[in-house]
Amino acid sequence: MSYVLLIIGFIILIKGADFFVDGASSIAKIAKMPTLLIGLTIVAFGTSAPEAAVSINAAIRGSNDIAIGNIVGSNIFNLLIAVGISAIIRPIIVQKTTIIKEYPLSIYSVAVLIILSLDSIFSGSETNILTRGDGIILLLGFGVFLFYLIEMAVLSKEADDEVEEIVKLPLSKSILFSVLGLIGVVFGGDMVVSASTEIALKLGMSETLVGLTIVAVGTSLPELVTSVTAARKGESDIAIGNIIGSGLFNIFFILGVSATIHPIGVSSKLIFDFVVLAIVTVISHIFSTSKKEVSKTEGFILTFIYLAYMVYIIIRN
């Protein structure tokens, strides 16, 4: 029954995110917000809504390993599998702004997360914890990222051409979609955390492993589908931008909010996974800057690295 509830939870979570994005985007369109700005904020946040629901819910419940593991696991999955499979389908052309600004910001976010989380290494403390103060620091980082997005929207000369046109629904329907979507995200997130925790206990799996695998992959499905679809259409900017933007949302906003609401203990097991996240972020950056594209061969390499990582953490459990 736990597996059934987990699958139902993921379905409610992802569909809820879709409804929320459609409703909120329509409301923003009615309010005459620029199309690009809607795409960079509401739509971008929508693909990260499953991670937000699960990690915030897990942090409140005290399931720290799921809260952190979900974010770290999702970012690793996105950088290796979502980018890897997208590149295998069609080489991803990487724009200059992505190489100069977005990738360095992504590397910076991982460095900040590691420094704030690993108190035992950087401050000599006996325990590792993301405090409320750390959460506020992460949210300040999100503020910088948000400012960058708004700056992009304002400076873009082809703002309305770069983002798919938002469908404007009647106001009453837009509000209904937003409310139902938000309820679905919260309720689905609660189901996923409850079911995955129960599965972990029954199978003797650690919460860390469940967070890094089952939960992380499940909550990353929107990013995977978005990037693969974009790659098939030849829209490289969306394929790679979606992944980087989601990773920044996950670290700065979701962990920032989660830690601000309730301090999150960080398991020593996750030190290795933090290092893996840092390494794969740098590798992805190197692949992008070498020929300003991620080739099919590099896509296969990224996919293989993820499979090797999965084998290792399952054996580690």
Coordinates of N, CA and C in Angstrom, one line a residue, residues 152-239:
M152 N 17.3 40.2 -16.5 CA 17.3 39.6 -17.8 C 16.0 39.9 -18.6
A153 N 14.9 39.9 -17.8 CA 13.6 40.2 -18.4 C 13.5 41.6 -18.9
V154 N 14.0 42.6 -18.1 CA 14.0 44.0 -18.5 C 14.9 44.3 -19.7
L155 N 16.1 43.7 -19.7 CA 17.1 44.0 -20.7 C 16.8 43.2 -22.0
S156 N 16.0 42.2 -21.9 CA 15.7 41.4 -23.2 C 14.9 42.2 -24.2
K157 N 15.4 42.2 -25.4 CA 14.7 43.0 -26.4 C 13.6 42.2 -27.1
E158 N 13.7 40.9 -26.9 CA 12.8 40.0 -27.5 C 12.0 39.2 -26.5
A159 N 11.7 39.9 -25.4 CA 11.1 39.2 -24.2 C 9.9 38.3 -24.6
D160 N 8.9 38.8 -25.4 CA 7.7 38.1 -25.6 C 8.0 36.9 -26.6
D161 N 9.1 37.0 -27.4 CA 9.3 35.9 -28.4 C 10.1 34.7 -27.7
E162 N 10.7 35.0 -26.6 CA 11.6 33.9 -26.0 C 10.9 32.9 -25.2
V163 N 9.6 33.2 -24.8 CA 8.9 32.4 -23.9 C 7.6 32.0 -24.5
E164 N 7.2 30.7 -24.5 CA 5.9 30.3 -25.0 C 4.8 31.2 -24.5
E165 N 3.9 31.6 -25.3 CA 2.8 32.5 -24.9 C 2.0 31.8 -23.8
I166 N 1.7 32.6 -22.7 CA 0.9 32.1 -21.6 C -0.6 32.1 -22.0
V167 N -1.3 31.1 -21.7 CA -2.7 31.0 -22.0 C -3.5 31.8 -20.9
K168 N -4.3 32.8 -21.3 CA -5.0 33.6 -20.4 C -6.4 33.0 -20.2
L169 N -6.7 32.5 -18.9 CA -7.9 31.9 -18.6 C -8.8 33.0 -17.9
P170 N -10.1 32.7 -17.8 CA -11.0 33.6 -17.0 C -10.5 33.7 -15.6
L171 N -10.6 34.9 -15.0 CA -10.1 35.1 -13.6 C -10.5 34.1 -12.6
S172 N -11.8 33.7 -12.6 CA -12.4 32.8 -11.7 C -11.7 31.4 -11.9
K173 N -11.5 31.0 -13.1 CA -10.9 29.7 -13.4 C -9.4 29.7 -13.0
S174 N -8.8 30.9 -13.2 CA -7.4 31.0 -12.9 C -7.2 30.9 -11.4
I175 N -8.0 31.5 -10.6 CA -7.9 31.4 -9.1 C -8.2 30.0 -8.7
L176 N -9.2 29.3 -9.3 CA -9.6 27.9 -9.0 C -8.4 27.0 -9.2
F177 N -7.8 27.2 -10.4 CA -6.6 26.4 -10.8 C -5.5 26.6 -9.8
S178 N -5.2 27.8 -9.4 CA -4.1 28.2 -8.5 C -4.4 27.5 -7.1
V179 N -5.6 27.6 -6.6 CA -5.9 27.1 -5.3 C -5.9 25.6 -5.3
L180 N -6.5 24.9 -6.3 CA -6.5 23.5 -6.4 C -5.1 23.0 -6.6
G181 N -4.3 23.7 -7.4 CA -2.9 23.3 -7.6 C -2.1 23.3 -6.4
L182 N -2.2 24.4 -5.6 CA -1.5 24.6 -4.4 C -1.9 23.5 -3.4
I183 N -3.2 23.2 -3.3 CA -3.7 22.1 -2.4 C -3.0 20.8 -2.8
G184 N -3.0 20.5 -4.1 CA -2.5 19.3 -4.7 C -1.0 19.1 -4.4
V185 N -0.2 20.2 -4.5 CA 1.2 20.2 -4.2 C 1.5 19.9 -2.7
V186 N 0.7 20.6 -1.9 CA 0.9 20.4 -0.4 C 0.5 18.9 0.0
F187 N -0.7 18.5 -0.5 CA -1.2 17.2 -0.1 C -0.4 16.1 -0.7
G188 N 0.0 16.3 -2.0 CA 0.9 15.3 -2.6 C 2.2 15.2 -2.0
G189 N 2.8 16.3 -1.6 CA 4.1 16.3 -0.9 C 4.0 15.6 0.4
D190 N 2.9 15.8 1.2 CA 2.7 15.1 2.4 C 2.6 13.6 2.2
M191 N 1.9 13.1 1.2 CA 1.8 11.7 0.9 C 3.1 11.1 0.5
V192 N 3.9 11.8 -0.3 CA 5.2 11.3 -0.7 C 6.2 11.1 0.5
V193 N 6.2 12.1 1.4 CA 7.1 12.0 2.6 C 6.7 10.8 3.5
S194 N 5.4 10.7 3.7 CA 4.8 9.7 4.6 C 5.1 8.3 4.0
A195 N 4.8 8.1 2.7 CA 4.9 6.8 2.1 C 6.4 6.4 2.0
S196 N 7.3 7.4 1.6 CA 8.7 7.1 1.4 C 9.4 6.7 2.7
T197 N 9.0 7.4 3.8 CA 9.5 7.1 5.1 C 9.1 5.7 5.5
E198 N 7.9 5.4 5.3 CA 7.4 4.0 5.7 C 8.1 3.0 4.9
I199 N 8.3 3.2 3.6 CA 9.0 2.2 2.7 C 10.5 2.0 3.2
A200 N 11.1 3.2 3.6 CA 12.5 3.1 4.1 C 12.6 2.2 5.4
L201 N 11.6 2.4 6.3 CA 11.6 1.6 7.5 C 11.4 0.2 7.3
K202 N 10.5 -0.1 6.4 CA 10.1 -1.5 6.1 C 11.2 -2.3 5.4
L203 N 11.9 -1.6 4.4 CA 13.0 -2.3 3.7 C 14.4 -2.1 4.3
G204 N 14.5 -1.4 5.4 CA 15.8 -1.3 6.0 C 16.6 -0.3 5.3
M205 N 16.0 0.6 4.5 CA 16.7 1.6 3.7 C 16.8 2.8 4.6
S206 N 17.9 3.6 4.5 CA 18.0 4.8 5.3 C 17.2 5.9 4.6
E207 N 16.8 6.9 5.4 CA 16.1 8.0 4.9 C 16.9 8.8 3.9
T208 N 18.3 8.7 4.1 CA 19.2 9.4 3.2 C 19.1 8.8 1.8
L209 N 19.1 7.4 1.7 CA 19.0 6.7 0.4 C 17.7 7.0 -0.2
V210 N 16.6 6.9 0.5 CA 15.3 7.2 -0.1 C 15.2 8.6 -0.6
G211 N 15.7 9.6 0.1 CA 15.7 11.0 -0.3 C 16.5 11.2 -1.6
L212 N 17.7 10.5 -1.7 CA 18.6 10.7 -2.8 C 18.1 9.9 -4.0
T213 N 17.3 8.9 -3.9 CA 16.9 8.1 -5.0 C 15.4 8.2 -5.4
I214 N 14.5 7.5 -4.6 CA 13.1 7.4 -5.0 C 12.5 8.8 -5.0
V215 N 12.7 9.6 -3.9 CA 12.1 10.9 -3.8 C 12.7 11.9 -4.8
A216 N 14.0 11.9 -4.9 CA 14.7 12.8 -5.7 C 14.3 12.6 -7.2
V217 N 14.3 11.4 -7.6 CA 13.9 11.1 -9.0 C 12.4 11.5 -9.3
G218 N 11.6 11.1 -8.3 CA 10.1 11.4 -8.5 C 9.9 12.9 -8.6
T219 N 10.5 13.7 -7.8 CA 10.3 15.2 -7.8 C 11.0 15.8 -8.9
S220 N 11.9 15.1 -9.6 CA 12.6 15.7 -10.7 C 12.0 15.4 -12.1
L221 N 10.9 14.7 -12.1 CA 10.3 14.3 -13.3 C 9.8 15.5 -14.2
P222 N 9.3 16.6 -13.5 CA 8.9 17.8 -14.3 C 10.1 18.4 -15.1
E223 N 11.3 18.5 -14.4 CA 12.5 19.0 -15.1 C 12.9 18.1 -16.2
L224 N 12.9 16.8 -16.0 CA 13.3 15.9 -17.0 C 12.5 15.9 -18.2
V225 N 11.1 15.9 -18.0 CA 10.2 16.0 -19.1 C 10.4 17.3 -19.9
T226 N 10.5 18.5 -19.2 CA 10.6 19.8 -19.8 C 11.9 19.8 -20.6
S227 N 13.0 19.4 -20.1 CA 14.3 19.4 -20.8 C 14.4 18.5 -22.0
V228 N 13.9 17.3 -21.8 CA 13.9 16.3 -23.0 C 13.0 16.8 -24.1
T229 N 11.8 17.4 -23.7 CA 10.9 17.9 -24.8 C 11.6 19.1 -25.5
A230 N 12.2 20.0 -24.7 CA 12.9 21.1 -25.3 C 14.0 20.7 -26.2
A231 N 14.8 19.6 -25.8 CA 15.9 19.1 -26.6 C 15.4 18.6 -27.9
R232 N 14.3 17.9 -27.9 CA 13.7 17.3 -29.1 C 13.2 18.4 -30.1
K233 N 12.8 19.5 -29.5 CA 12.4 20.7 -30.4 C 13.6 21.5 -30.8
G234 N 14.8 21.2 -30.3 CA 16.0 22.0 -30.6 C 16.1 23.3 -29.8
E235 N 15.3 23.4 -28.7 CA 15.3 24.6 -27.9 C 16.3 24.5 -26.7
S236 N 17.6 24.6 -27.1 CA 18.7 24.4 -26.1 C 18.6 25.2 -24.9
D237 N 18.3 26.5 -25.1 CA 18.2 27.5 -24.0 C 17.3 27.0 -22.9
I238 N 16.1 26.4 -23.3 CA 15.2 26.0 -22.3 C 15.7 24.7 -21.7
A239 N 16.3 23.8 -22.5 CA 16.8 22.5 -22.0 C 17.8 22.7 -20.8

